[in-house]
Structure formats: C-alpha cells, structure tokens
Amino acid sequence: MAPVTTHPGACPLDCPDTCVWQLTVSDGVAVGLRGDRDHPFTRGALCGKVNRYLDAVNGPDRLTTPWVRTGPKGAGRVAYRPASWDEAVERVAAGLRASIELHGPESVLPYYFAGTMGLVQGWTMGPRLFAHLGASRLDTTICTAAARAALRSLYGASVGFEPESIVEAELIVLWGANPLVTNLHLWPFVQQARERGAYVVTIDPLRTDTAARSDEHVAPLPGTDAALALGLMRHVRDAGAADEAWLAAHTTGWPELAARLDDWPVERAAAECGLPPEVVRRLGERIATTRPTAIRVGLGLQRHHGAGQAIRAICTLPLVTGDFRYPGGGALVTTSGHHRVDNGPVIRPAGMPAPPARTLNMSRLATVLTGEADPPVTSLVVFNANPAATAPDQARLLAGLGRADLFTVVLEQRWTDTCDYADVVLPATMQPEHLDLQTSYGHHYTTLNLPVTRAPGEALPNTEIFRRIAAALGIDHPAFSDSDEDLARQLLADAPITYEELRERTYARLTGVPVGSAPYAAGGFPTPDGRARLHDPALAALGVDPLPGYTPPAEAADPELARRFPLTLLTPANRYLMNSTFASLPWHTRRAGPPRLHLHPADAAAHGLADGDAVRVHNDRGAFLAAVAVDEATRPGCAFTYKAYWARRSPGCSTVNAVTGVRDTDLGEAPTFHDCRVAVEPVPAALLTAEPPLDEVAEPVAAG
C-alpha cells in the first residue's frame, strides 16, 4: 500500500484570502485537502468552492495532451485532434513568427490574469518571453485597475489598515463588500469585533448574505457611492468631527476639500443615492462619533464609470475623521502595496533585450480584436484566463476570436469557451503539480507552494511551456533557462526572507506592518512627502477632478437609455463559482444553479413575470437567457445575475457578458460590468434547456 503523506501548499485562486492548505497525497495523487489550522488569518477553513478543489485537480476532463485545430473555429472540441508536444510547439512558433514577419512584434498579444494568482506560473516566464519579443504589453485592468489608480493618487500605493486589526474597530463599514462570499476569512475577525461591541454596516445595492447578517444595511443606487461618501464627509465636517490636527499634519488639500463639501449637503447626497436623508444623516453621525471606524471596501463597486472617484471619496472619509490614528481604524481596499515582492525585474532581467512596445487594455479585448488595434493583433496567447467567458461585449469578442487571420494559443487545464477558438491548446498543470509563490491582496502573508503530485498525462507548468516556445523560436538567452526555483528566488531578491527560509516555513509575513498595528497613525503614507493627497494636481492632466468628487455612472444614470432599458444590471460573485474556474464542474454548478435573473417583486409585476419564468435579458449589445427569481434582495429598478457561467454550458450559448459593454472607468481604464442597462421579455420555458456541452471528444473533422 502506498504511503500517505501530507504537504502544505496555497490556494492559487483570485481571492483576497490566499488560504494555506494541507494536501494529503498517496502514490503521487492528491486524495485529501483541508485548511491549515495554524495560519494566522485563514485559520484552517476553506471556502465552499475550494473544499472541492480536488474535483478540479483529479477531474476526468483535465487536458492531458496538446490539441491542434483541424476544423472551424467555435465548433468545439470535435474540431481538434491530439498532437505531440513537438508538433504543437512548432505550430506555436510558426504562428508567432508569421505575425511578427507580417505586422511586427506588436501584432502578438499575451492575454493573462488571475486564473492563478501565483507569481511564478503567472507573472514571470510568459511575460518575460513576450517582453523579449517586443510583443504588445498587456494592461491588466480587468479587476483592480480603478482601485489601484485611486489608491495611488490618494495614499501613494494600494495600502490601508492592517486587516487583523479590524477586531479593534468600534464601527465596521463593509462598503460594496460581501466577505461571506468573497472574503470569508475576514468575517471571524468582524464577528470578534462585534462580540466586543462593534456595530457593522453593509453598504450595497443588493441585500447580500453579508448585508443580511449585519446590524444595518444601506442600499444606495448602483454607482452612487462617491455621492454617499461626500454626504457623509459633509455631515462629519458640520458635526465638528473632522480631525483638523491630524489632517494638517498628514494630508494635503483639506481646505480645498472642506470647501468642496459645501456643495454636498446630506439631502443632495441622499437624493443622488436614492436614500432617505435620515439614513445618510444617521450613518454620518455614527461615523462622526465612533473611533475607530474601519471601512473595508469591496472591489465590485469599482465596476462603473465613476469608480476611481468613488474609491477616492470612500477612502478619504477615514482621513477626515483621523481614523488612521488607531489600530482597527482607516480604510482598506487591497493589501497588495504592502507585499515586498517585485516581479518587474524578473520579467525584464538585466541584460535581456526587451524592446519598447505599445500597451493594450485587456478589458477592451473585444474592440482590440475587431479594429481598435493598429497594427492589428494577429497572434493571441492566452494563459490563466478565459476571456470568451469573462471579458465584456461577448458577441463582438467572439467575432474577434473567430477571425480567420488570428492565430490563437491557449494554455489550459480543461477545455473552456476560449479553447473553442484556439489554433493550439496546450495542457497546463494545477497548483499541487507545480511550484509557485503566492502573495495576497487581503492579508500580509506570502506563501510558497511546492509540487507534490504527478501531473496528468503530458501536462506541463506554464513556465516550462514558455521555455519550450522560446527554444522553438530560436531564443538562446540564458534567462529562458531559469528554473522555477530560480524564478522564485529572483522574486524574493528584495524580500526579508530567502527562498530556503520560506521553504522551511511555507508562509511568512514579508511586510513591515506588525499585526494589530496602526501603520499610518503618524502619517508616512507611500507618497513623496509622506502625506495623503486629498487634492492631487496630477489628476488634472488626466481630465479628472483633483479633489474627490462624484462621477455619475454612464448607463445607470442615463434617462434616455432608461426609457429603453429600464433595469440596471449587476453581476456579483456566486458563492460556489470563482470567476470562471469552477463553472464546468458538476458539484459546483449544481450548487450554483442555472443562470437566474433576480428581480424585485415590483419589477416582476410590472413585466408580468413570476418566479421561474424564462426571460430574454437584452440591450443593444446582445442578450442572454435566464430564469426569473423574484425576491427583495435588490431594490426596484435594479436586477442582478451571478457572473462566471460559461456560454457553452448556458441556455442559448451566451452569458451575462453578452450585454456588458466596453467602456473605461474614470481612473485606471478599468471595465464597467455593473454600469449596464437591460430590458427583459418573456420567452418559452423550453429555451432554458441548455445546449449540450461541446467538450465531448468525437472523431476529428477535416481541415477547412
């Protein structure tokens, strides 16, 4: 009988918690998984998604060999045949060479993001290869770009209060955050604060699981968060609760902002947000009189046109109250700026040629592939991403992916929507099968993950796949011989720990911020002068107000559009799906359920719809099908449906991204998934029967 061993590792998924886990292995196969009970933040729990992570690792649908296209794009796996690694890699090299010879290296675009958050497999060898080629650089905007730009303007970097210190807060405001679904391990700290007397408020247009379990739920209109923050600041100022001494010592621009607040009485803010004035006034009074107040900001609220100003305004509020003086006080969006791991020198190591190149916005992929890019993108290499399911303006995107002159390579673990449009599909390993280094955007611990199981079939780590492509292209620079351990050591070059030390400890706190501390009690923000910038003159050059202000949503606030498309559509995260990662797995999809459109009873009645009815949700960009769910989880005029479904497994073979648009936020050029208006109409219930999945392997079809 094979011995059973247990190994530490880290969850690689796009979540702020970055759990450390214990993996049980027998004969090279993962047979058990549980959380590491000793981890200071995640404390042994795994979320509902990752509890069944081994379903993905050991699933019968894992890709185990390269595949090359022999039939039409978009036809599914029947249009492909298996190939050897040599043949597949030579095809990749030939496709890239052809693009470069015809249109130059900028015609090649790598497309990647958070299919794994691991730095080694996601952010080293692949980007290094494309930097060396002079390929178009990817602006990875699709998740946190608006927040990063706002925080860089205000605080100097993506920093905030120390997460574990939230237990010291007397008032906790969860603004656009649903930690019970998307930041599960923060909730025990929130509960600990409640046991000590803290009051918890959730601000969210939707009555989420977290809102339902909070002491108070405030539901503004979607995209009006900045207006609410300005109204709250006005109340704080008028109540005499602005911390004038701290503001004078540690910020710039308070006099200008204080004058701006003259324009934002509570009544105006309430009207913009669709809230009773007494709700805004009561919350403003609570913030004015409660120290410390912690504001945990979610990422979903940045998915509208005015997102940058919204994040700036919300994160200015604790500067006005001086809450950063105290452990447990201040604002936190992401901890990314605290991690002392820099992949820039790893992507472009000293002495390696890296020609200058244009930058293309990943959130605009639909328009990039359909005429926006000059020279055109004629080679696309996708890894750690599934843009056919996750990028906006799905119909236009699929038209771009279906171009006859576009050569597409996809590195994947299982057959996805994007694989249907590839010329070559290459099988990639999963977390237990490769080495990786995981930082976190929700806590301060960095974790090393080591390979402890066998990869299925011929699957290879991303890093090794890119080494092989580099060799096939005739690149002989020594940077492309670096092992995964070499890459990890390079990433840790400026960290206060070595690779060998981290290998012994598995995880370590690489920031200088102590647990339970107030890192900005005496200022020292990562700006040139150490002061937070309430007024940022650099924004004027971008056409953005240097002071925190309110930029209304583009579609949600458009009265003409509202007459044609009366519902504002939001697309939150499902408890059982992680972006598109688990959307093909039976256990996860059963619990997630089929696509549903949640309507307030008033909206359902106005449309003559009942619970369970089939509807077509549409606008000028496209449409998707869903069953109606009538409940009061949303306010009138606002609907929601969960993101992350795959088109190939959805009714009508389209998803919510058929209706989302390509539009940039005011800061960061991020996408605006939640700034979307739609109409609904009933359709026959039979249309909700999904098309059969396209991943069964049949006889390959002939080329042509």
XYZ file of C-alpha atoms in Angstrom:
704
model
C 0.000 0.000 0.000
C 1.395 3.407 -0.989
C 2.374 5.654 1.914
C 0.143 8.650 2.639
C 1.893 11.968 3.180
C 0.721 15.498 3.981
C 2.155 18.636 2.394
C 1.487 22.350 2.859
C 0.513 24.489 -0.091
C -1.513 27.529 -1.029
C -4.765 28.186 -2.816
C -3.936 29.917 -6.137
C -7.339 31.426 -6.885
C -8.424 35.047 -7.306
C -9.479 35.702 -3.722
C -8.081 38.039 -1.064
C -7.763 35.202 1.457
C -4.978 33.130 -0.191
C -5.532 30.157 2.130
C -2.736 27.862 3.215
C -3.872 24.253 2.926
C -2.693 20.766 3.830
C -2.753 18.321 0.928
C -2.855 14.581 1.534
C -1.067 12.581 -1.166
C -0.943 8.866 -1.935
C 1.169 7.456 -4.753
C 1.537 10.869 -6.363
C -2.212 11.598 -6.321
C -4.000 14.170 -4.135
C -6.558 12.310 -2.003
C -7.439 14.865 0.678
C -7.461 18.607 1.299
C -8.073 20.759 4.369
C -7.133 24.202 5.594
C -4.012 24.791 7.669
C -5.311 25.415 11.174
C -2.140 27.245 12.217
C -2.383 30.018 9.638
C -2.960 33.330 11.462
C -5.530 34.665 9.001
C -7.274 31.731 7.332
C -7.182 29.553 10.467
C -7.935 26.182 8.901
C -11.121 26.939 6.979
C -11.567 26.571 3.224
C -14.438 28.167 1.326
C -17.267 26.229 -0.286
C -15.554 26.441 -3.664
C -12.132 25.182 -2.625
C -13.386 22.448 -0.296
C -14.000 20.567 -3.551
C -10.844 21.754 -5.324
C -9.704 18.160 -5.833
C -12.716 17.667 -8.107
C -10.878 20.003 -10.460
C -7.417 18.532 -9.887
C -8.489 14.910 -10.362
C -11.342 15.519 -12.788
C -11.738 13.296 -15.839
C -11.912 16.413 -18.019
C -8.320 17.504 -17.366
C -6.341 18.239 -20.509
C -3.517 15.720 -20.784
C -2.080 16.277 -24.255
C -1.728 19.155 -26.735
C -4.523 19.673 -29.278
C -4.395 21.327 -32.692
C -7.315 22.662 -34.680
C -8.441 20.770 -37.783
C -11.900 22.296 -38.274
C -13.731 25.619 -37.959
C -13.237 27.953 -35.006
C -16.033 27.906 -32.470
C -17.167 24.380 -33.312
C -15.931 22.849 -30.060
C -13.504 20.077 -29.313
C -14.695 17.987 -32.238
C -12.731 20.395 -34.447
C -9.396 19.355 -32.889
C -7.060 16.390 -32.772
C -4.368 15.407 -30.276
C -0.775 16.286 -31.124
C 2.681 15.720 -29.734
C 4.413 18.472 -27.808
C 6.977 18.846 -30.588
C 4.312 19.384 -33.227
C 2.255 21.720 -31.050
C 5.187 23.900 -30.020
C 6.449 24.121 -33.603
C 2.979 25.267 -34.674
C 3.024 27.925 -31.963
C 6.464 29.152 -33.028
C 5.437 29.237 -36.685
C 2.281 31.212 -35.911
C 4.151 33.783 -33.834
C 6.875 34.132 -36.466
C 4.298 34.687 -39.199
C 2.654 37.506 -37.230
C 5.968 39.171 -36.458
C 7.163 38.955 -40.075
C 3.929 40.393 -41.452
C 2.960 43.057 -38.893
C 5.860 43.335 -36.432
C 6.168 42.017 -32.869
C 3.398 44.269 -31.528
C 0.930 42.137 -33.508
C 1.482 39.486 -30.804
C -0.599 39.939 -27.636
C -0.313 37.842 -24.471
C -3.589 37.734 -22.524
C -3.384 36.555 -18.924
C -4.633 37.328 -15.460
C -5.806 35.596 -12.311
C -6.636 32.034 -13.322
C -3.780 31.544 -10.923
C -2.596 34.354 -8.655
C 0.779 32.634 -8.402
C 3.686 34.854 -9.354
C 5.920 32.120 -10.772
C 3.368 30.487 -13.078
C 1.535 33.702 -13.934
C 3.885 36.639 -13.939
C 7.431 35.531 -14.835
C 8.414 33.324 -17.773
C 5.424 34.096 -20.013
C 5.653 37.888 -19.648
C 9.456 37.553 -19.923
C 9.148 35.859 -23.311
C 6.760 38.479 -24.680
C 8.876 41.343 -23.329
C 11.895 39.849 -25.105
C 9.947 39.582 -28.370
C 8.716 43.174 -28.157
C 5.118 41.964 -28.183
C 2.295 44.262 -27.119
C 2.213 44.640 -23.378
C -0.992 43.824 -21.532
C -2.536 46.371 -19.188
C -4.149 44.052 -16.621
C -7.140 46.236 -15.849
C -9.979 43.763 -15.517
C -10.091 43.548 -11.710
C -8.431 46.256 -9.612
C -7.155 48.935 -12.014
C -9.609 51.644 -10.939
C -8.898 50.974 -7.272
C -5.131 50.895 -7.836
C -5.216 54.240 -9.639
C -7.397 55.807 -6.942
C -5.253 54.498 -4.087
C -2.052 55.533 -5.841
C -3.461 59.048 -6.140
C -4.695 59.224 -2.538
C -2.340 57.092 -0.419
C 0.565 56.595 -2.833
C 0.017 52.827 -3.191
C -2.533 50.056 -2.627
C -2.291 50.154 1.155
C -4.648 50.546 4.108
C -5.294 49.407 7.645
C -3.805 46.141 8.891
C -6.585 43.566 8.284
C -6.268 41.606 11.517
C -6.591 44.843 13.492
C -10.247 45.134 12.467
C -11.059 43.373 15.742
C -10.254 46.707 17.456
C -12.848 48.662 15.460
C -15.943 50.065 17.147
C -17.699 50.644 13.826
C -17.138 48.448 10.750
C -18.429 49.611 7.384
C -18.383 46.915 4.697
C -18.717 49.103 1.623
C -19.534 47.134 -1.519
C -18.032 44.098 0.200
C -19.637 40.696 0.714
C -16.990 38.845 2.745
C -19.219 35.873 3.494
C -18.905 35.014 -0.209
C -15.706 36.703 -1.414
C -13.507 37.285 1.674
C -14.711 34.549 4.023
C -11.813 34.618 6.470
C -12.303 38.280 7.319
C -15.720 37.513 8.797
C -14.455 35.835 12.018
C -12.441 38.987 12.733
C -15.581 41.055 12.146
C -17.518 38.761 14.477
C -14.821 39.087 17.104
C -15.174 42.859 16.908
C -18.955 42.521 17.264
C -18.539 40.435 20.385
C -16.591 43.366 21.777
C -19.418 45.753 20.905
C -18.716 46.844 17.324
C -21.580 47.900 15.059
C -21.493 46.520 11.484
C -22.956 48.350 8.494
C -23.018 46.970 4.956
C -23.391 49.444 2.091
C -24.507 47.609 -1.044
C -27.327 47.996 -3.586
C -28.020 44.279 -3.021
C -29.102 42.532 0.143
C -26.207 40.102 0.137
C -25.549 37.362 2.665
C -23.269 39.791 4.489
C -25.842 42.596 4.430
C -28.450 40.254 5.892
C -26.143 39.423 8.818
C -25.046 42.991 9.518
C -26.558 45.357 12.066
C -27.601 47.747 9.311
C -27.905 47.610 5.528
C -27.743 50.784 3.438
C -28.718 50.237 -0.211
C -27.731 53.163 -2.487
C -28.423 53.221 -6.189
C -25.664 51.453 -8.138
C -22.731 53.705 -8.971
C -23.584 56.461 -6.466
C -21.038 55.527 -3.787
C -18.999 58.715 -4.210
C -22.084 60.858 -3.640
C -22.794 58.961 -0.429
C -19.193 59.341 0.761
C -19.279 63.098 0.088
C -22.548 63.457 2.002
C -21.109 61.535 4.942
C -17.995 63.735 4.929
C -20.199 66.829 4.903
C -22.038 65.592 7.979
C -18.742 64.807 9.729
C -17.440 68.294 8.931
C -20.617 70.023 10.080
C -20.629 67.965 13.289
C -17.168 69.285 14.126
C -15.755 65.747 13.934
C -13.066 66.353 11.305
C -9.683 65.676 12.919
C -8.165 69.022 11.987
C -4.833 68.419 13.716
C -4.245 65.052 12.063
C -5.381 66.388 8.688
C -2.980 69.324 8.929
C -0.058 67.075 9.874
C -0.603 64.165 7.479
C -2.613 65.257 4.422
C -2.584 67.910 1.721
C -5.719 69.545 0.331
C -8.090 69.534 3.304
C -9.047 73.238 2.971
C -9.977 72.701 -0.670
C -11.936 69.544 0.107
C -13.697 71.183 3.049
C -14.868 73.898 0.667
C -15.989 71.271 -1.885
C -18.221 69.743 0.783
C -20.320 72.920 0.805
C -21.836 71.510 -2.388
C -22.750 68.201 -0.765
C -25.406 68.576 1.925
C -26.883 65.323 3.177
C -30.079 65.997 1.255
C -28.275 66.174 -2.086
C -26.251 63.041 -1.385
C -29.375 61.154 -0.338
C -31.236 62.202 -3.492
C -28.376 61.030 -5.741
C -28.239 57.699 -3.888
C -31.989 57.119 -3.768
C -31.911 57.027 0.044
C -33.955 58.813 2.712
C -31.912 61.739 4.126
C -32.279 60.373 7.641
C -30.424 57.186 6.622
C -27.423 59.193 5.393
C -27.582 61.535 8.390
C -27.765 58.660 10.892
C -24.789 56.891 9.353
C -22.873 60.167 9.175
C -23.477 60.737 12.868
C -22.346 57.241 13.719
C -19.117 57.765 11.747
C -18.606 61.208 13.306
C -18.824 59.864 16.867
C -17.235 56.394 16.677
C -13.488 55.787 16.904
C -12.034 53.715 15.496
C -14.075 53.162 12.358
C -12.846 50.595 9.820
C -14.067 50.813 6.215
C -13.473 47.608 4.241
C -14.065 48.380 0.582
C -15.016 45.654 -1.879
C -13.841 45.507 -5.465
C -17.278 45.192 -7.063
C -18.174 48.839 -6.551
C -15.414 49.888 -8.959
C -17.207 48.333 -11.952
C -18.920 51.556 -13.041
C -17.858 54.682 -14.918
C -17.151 56.797 -11.817
C -15.281 54.075 -9.960
C -11.987 55.907 -9.459
C -13.632 58.888 -7.830
C -15.809 56.559 -5.758
C -12.780 54.764 -4.301
C -11.022 58.097 -3.679
C -14.051 59.541 -1.888
C -14.682 56.481 0.278
C -11.024 56.174 1.256
C -10.847 59.900 2.014
C -13.509 59.566 4.704
C -11.218 57.970 7.349
C -8.576 60.617 6.579
C -11.101 63.303 7.506
C -12.039 61.545 10.750
C -8.416 60.718 11.615
C -9.242 57.037 11.964
C -5.803 56.020 10.759
C -4.566 57.144 14.180
C -5.930 53.945 15.715
C -5.415 50.176 15.310
C -8.562 48.970 13.595
C -9.212 52.351 12.007
C -8.931 53.576 8.432
C -9.833 52.114 5.049
C -8.678 49.020 3.225
C -9.310 48.010 -0.376
C -6.316 45.769 -1.028
C -3.086 44.924 0.782
C -1.130 44.466 -2.456
C 1.072 47.514 -1.881
C 2.405 46.047 1.364
C 3.985 42.952 -0.206
C 7.696 43.330 -0.830
C 7.802 41.123 -3.928
C 8.524 42.838 -7.254
C 8.133 40.922 -10.499
C 9.256 43.818 -12.729
C 12.982 42.937 -12.686
C 12.052 39.270 -13.109
C 10.109 39.942 -16.295
C 12.885 42.110 -17.687
C 16.136 40.891 -16.087
C 19.271 42.969 -16.524
C 20.983 42.336 -19.847
C 17.975 40.735 -21.552
C 16.712 42.668 -24.595
C 13.176 43.989 -24.040
C 12.217 46.350 -26.879
C 9.710 49.130 -26.190
C 6.161 48.220 -27.151
C 2.644 49.563 -27.040
C 0.275 48.639 -24.214
C -3.196 47.225 -24.879
C -6.001 47.177 -22.339
C -7.196 43.646 -21.545
C -10.702 44.916 -20.722
C -11.018 46.193 -24.295
C -10.148 42.848 -25.912
C -13.402 42.815 -27.894
C -12.531 46.124 -29.575
C -8.796 45.341 -29.804
C -9.596 42.246 -31.878
C -12.166 43.991 -34.080
C -10.318 47.021 -35.397
C -9.135 49.149 -32.482
C -5.505 47.977 -32.646
C -3.123 49.277 -35.322
C -1.119 47.262 -36.236
C -3.726 44.538 -35.798
C -3.307 41.744 -33.285
C -2.780 38.617 -35.376
C -1.413 36.303 -32.655
C -3.048 35.905 -29.247
C -1.563 33.760 -26.473
C -3.985 33.141 -23.600
C -2.959 31.716 -20.236
C -4.518 31.889 -16.769
C -7.620 33.409 -18.375
C -10.830 32.512 -20.177
C -11.767 35.746 -21.954
C -14.555 34.197 -24.029
C -16.448 33.808 -20.749
C -15.145 36.727 -18.682
C -14.492 39.723 -20.947
C -17.197 42.276 -21.825
C -19.120 42.639 -25.095
C -19.174 38.917 -25.710
C -20.652 38.912 -29.223
C -18.023 41.291 -30.554
C -15.297 39.421 -28.678
C -16.277 36.076 -30.205
C -16.322 37.681 -33.630
C -12.759 38.826 -32.988
C -11.653 35.434 -31.705
C -13.215 33.854 -34.770
C -11.168 35.889 -37.243
C -9.534 33.704 -39.876
C -6.294 35.712 -39.666
C -5.983 35.464 -35.867
C -3.627 32.748 -34.604
C -4.588 31.830 -31.038
C -2.796 29.684 -28.475
C -4.422 28.712 -25.180
C -2.694 27.168 -22.162
C -5.390 25.438 -20.108
C -6.222 22.796 -17.529
C -9.616 21.865 -19.041
C -11.491 22.728 -22.218
C -13.053 26.194 -21.884
C -15.057 28.558 -24.070
C -11.820 30.193 -25.184
C -10.330 26.849 -26.253
C -13.074 26.622 -28.874
C -11.373 29.471 -30.769
C -7.750 28.341 -30.402
C -5.448 27.038 -33.092
C -3.353 25.220 -30.500
C -4.381 24.175 -26.975
C -1.599 23.247 -24.537
C -2.254 21.269 -21.315
C -1.195 23.090 -18.137
C -0.630 21.844 -14.609
C -2.622 22.778 -11.497
C -1.426 24.002 -8.120
C -0.403 20.696 -6.465
C 1.675 19.851 -9.559
C 3.958 22.887 -9.812
C 5.977 25.385 -7.808
C 4.512 28.811 -7.148
C 4.757 31.836 -4.905
C 1.522 33.353 -3.633
C 1.122 36.835 -2.234
C -2.279 38.103 -1.077
C -4.434 41.149 -1.629
C -6.368 40.576 1.619
C -3.674 39.876 4.219
C 0.080 40.259 4.745
C 1.357 36.676 4.330
C 3.308 35.287 1.374
C 3.244 31.530 0.778
C 5.420 29.053 -1.099
C 3.668 26.197 -2.892
C 5.728 23.153 -3.901
C 4.842 20.414 -6.422
C 3.776 17.270 -4.560
C 1.607 15.313 -7.045
C 2.045 13.956 -10.566
C 0.680 15.990 -13.432
C -1.885 14.127 -15.547
C -0.611 12.847 -18.867
C 1.699 15.314 -20.570
C 0.542 18.487 -18.773
C 3.340 20.960 -18.046
C 3.736 24.085 -15.897
C 3.220 27.389 -17.702
C 6.876 28.212 -17.111
C 8.087 25.079 -18.907
C 5.657 25.636 -21.777
C 7.097 29.112 -22.345
C 10.656 27.775 -22.116
C 9.799 25.341 -24.920
C 8.210 28.052 -27.045
C 11.291 30.257 -26.550
C 13.545 27.407 -27.664
C 11.376 26.727 -30.721
C 11.690 30.415 -31.632
C 15.473 30.055 -31.515
C 15.902 32.246 -28.413
C 19.026 31.146 -26.567
C 19.275 33.864 -23.902
C 20.169 32.310 -20.501
C 17.128 33.981 -18.883
C 14.989 31.318 -20.568
C 16.883 28.537 -18.801
C 15.915 29.743 -15.312
C 14.195 27.029 -13.312
C 11.060 27.685 -11.284
C 13.206 27.770 -8.137
C 15.430 30.367 -9.823
C 12.363 32.460 -10.610
C 11.108 32.215 -7.035
C 14.492 33.298 -5.709
C 14.519 36.263 -8.099
C 11.049 37.300 -6.919
C 12.259 37.214 -3.313
C 15.504 39.092 -4.047
C 14.442 42.198 -2.087
C 12.217 40.436 0.441
C 13.233 39.989 4.082
C 13.333 36.215 3.652
C 15.189 33.788 1.391
C 13.699 31.052 -0.722
C 15.256 28.426 1.554
C 13.770 30.042 4.664
C 10.339 30.241 3.073
C 10.616 26.613 2.006
C 11.091 25.704 5.668
C 8.249 27.908 6.929
C 5.771 27.704 3.975
C 4.452 31.217 4.679
C 5.819 34.411 6.193
C 4.815 37.984 6.799
C 7.004 39.938 4.372
C 5.682 43.382 5.271
C 6.989 45.660 7.987
C 3.464 46.203 9.326
C 3.039 44.388 12.671
C -0.164 42.512 13.475
C -2.690 44.753 15.187
C -0.790 47.949 14.429
C -1.884 51.315 13.049
C 0.675 51.705 10.222
C -0.326 55.278 9.359
C -1.011 56.658 12.829
C 1.778 59.190 12.286
C 1.337 59.540 8.539
C 4.156 58.113 6.495
C 1.982 57.233 3.508
C 3.960 55.974 0.475
C 3.780 59.358 -1.272
C 6.867 61.528 -1.919
C 6.167 63.695 1.149
C 4.514 61.012 3.290
C 1.155 62.819 3.205
C -2.115 61.512 1.846
C -3.310 63.617 -1.104
C -6.866 64.880 -0.743
C -6.027 67.178 -3.642
C -3.922 65.576 -6.387
C -2.866 68.043 -9.118
C -1.564 65.175 -11.286
C -5.142 64.093 -11.958
C -5.954 67.316 -13.774
C -3.654 66.242 -16.623
C -5.847 63.138 -16.999
C -9.015 65.205 -17.145
C -10.029 64.084 -13.656
C -11.033 66.388 -10.801
C -8.038 66.749 -8.443
C -10.438 66.633 -5.479
C -12.632 63.658 -4.585
C -15.900 64.169 -6.406
C -18.830 62.344 -7.949
C -18.788 60.970 -11.487
C -22.237 59.504 -12.210
C -22.499 56.061 -13.817
C -22.669 56.189 -17.608
C -25.656 53.929 -18.351
C -27.341 53.672 -14.960
C -27.771 57.465 -14.778
C -28.803 57.954 -18.427
C -32.548 58.831 -18.521
C -32.865 58.299 -22.283
C -31.313 54.830 -22.014
C -33.525 54.086 -19.010
C -36.639 54.523 -21.146
C -35.489 51.745 -23.464
C -33.756 49.566 -20.888
C -35.419 50.129 -17.512
C -33.258 47.835 -15.366
C -29.735 48.437 -14.086
C -27.980 45.063 -14.103
C -25.364 43.989 -11.538
C -23.264 40.815 -11.783
C -21.973 39.773 -8.343
C -19.985 36.677 -7.433
C -21.669 33.359 -6.720
C -20.785 31.501 -3.522
C -19.801 28.365 -5.479
C -18.050 29.830 -8.530
C -14.660 31.561 -8.732
C -14.737 33.746 -11.818
C -14.966 31.041 -14.500
C -12.714 28.454 -12.817
C -15.326 26.009 -11.499
C -18.131 26.638 -13.972
C -17.759 23.239 -15.681
C -17.570 21.078 -12.538
C -20.746 19.147 -11.625
C -20.673 19.693 -7.838
C -20.080 23.424 -8.138
C -22.605 24.026 -10.919
C -25.316 22.047 -9.141
C -24.965 24.261 -6.086
C -24.610 27.456 -8.079
C -27.741 26.556 -10.016
C -28.573 27.695 -13.550
C -28.431 31.374 -14.564
C -31.168 33.379 -12.826
C -32.232 37.000 -13.106
C -33.180 38.362 -9.686
C -35.980 40.931 -9.845
C -37.702 42.953 -7.146
C -41.405 41.999 -6.857
C -42.416 45.435 -8.179
C -40.353 44.973 -11.338
C -41.558 41.403 -11.819
C -45.174 42.551 -11.538
C -44.573 45.452 -13.949
C -43.294 42.976 -16.536
C -45.973 40.363 -15.837
C -43.355 37.864 -14.648
C -43.481 35.245 -11.932
C -40.796 33.256 -10.163
C -39.322 30.647 -12.507
C -40.450 32.281 -15.747
C -37.984 32.237 -18.621
C -36.762 35.599 -19.876
C -34.504 37.079 -22.501
C -32.328 39.798 -20.988
C -31.115 42.179 -23.665
C -29.775 45.534 -24.778
C -28.172 46.850 -27.957
C -25.055 44.704 -27.447
C -26.658 41.292 -27.081
C -28.808 39.023 -24.957
C -28.781 36.032 -22.628
C -31.434 33.706 -21.239
C -32.272 33.140 -17.573
C -34.994 32.052 -15.207
C -36.605 34.763 -13.091
C -36.044 34.772 -9.330
C -38.453 37.162 -7.600
C -37.131 38.392 -4.252
C -36.304 41.536 -2.317
C -32.537 41.052 -2.468
C -32.459 44.004 -4.860
C -34.205 47.354 -4.938
C -36.759 48.312 -7.604
C -35.167 49.216 -10.922
C -32.115 47.080 -10.240
C -31.649 43.445 -11.268
C -28.786 41.054 -10.742
C -27.452 37.789 -12.063
C -24.334 35.932 -10.998
C -21.231 36.109 -13.148
C -18.826 33.310 -14.166
C -21.014 30.960 -16.210
C -19.630 29.541 -19.456
C -21.521 30.247 -22.667
C -21.039 26.691 -23.923
C -22.930 25.423 -20.841
C -25.607 28.128 -20.712
C -29.047 28.398 -22.315
C -28.708 29.884 -25.759
C -24.913 29.622 -25.522
C -24.474 33.152 -24.190
C -23.884 34.676 -20.751
C -24.321 37.985 -18.987
C -21.243 39.324 -20.796
C -23.327 39.396 -23.948
C -24.883 42.595 -22.552
C -21.923 44.196 -20.732
C -20.079 46.904 -22.636
C -16.544 48.009 -23.389
C -16.211 51.313 -21.538
C -13.427 52.633 -19.307
C -13.707 53.905 -15.762
C -12.755 57.495 -14.968
C -9.443 56.304 -13.477
C -7.414 53.213 -14.355
C -9.189 52.376 -17.654
C -10.967 49.503 -15.910
C -14.141 47.760 -17.144
C -17.661 48.806 -16.176
C -19.502 45.499 -15.808
C -22.037 46.940 -13.316
C -22.774 50.053 -15.384
C -25.210 48.281 -17.670
C -28.863 48.773 -18.561
C -31.097 45.996 -19.870
C -34.677 45.127 -20.700
C -36.402 41.784 -20.170
C -39.024 39.921 -22.112
C -40.663 36.527 -21.532
C -39.652 33.585 -23.723
C -40.788 29.948 -23.893
C -39.527 27.898 -20.973
C -38.115 25.311 -23.372
C -35.386 27.787 -24.328
C -33.834 27.378 -20.886
C -32.744 23.871 -21.785
C -29.015 24.379 -22.273
C -27.255 23.358 -25.422
C -25.209 20.174 -24.942
C -21.629 20.825 -23.799
C -19.135 20.875 -26.612
C -16.289 19.097 -24.824
C -17.050 15.502 -25.695
C -14.301 14.104 -27.887
C -15.621 12.845 -31.204
C -13.886 11.918 -34.414
C -11.798 14.889 -35.578
C -13.233 16.759 -38.531
C -11.210 17.504 -41.616
C -9.456 20.827 -42.008
C -11.244 23.560 -43.930
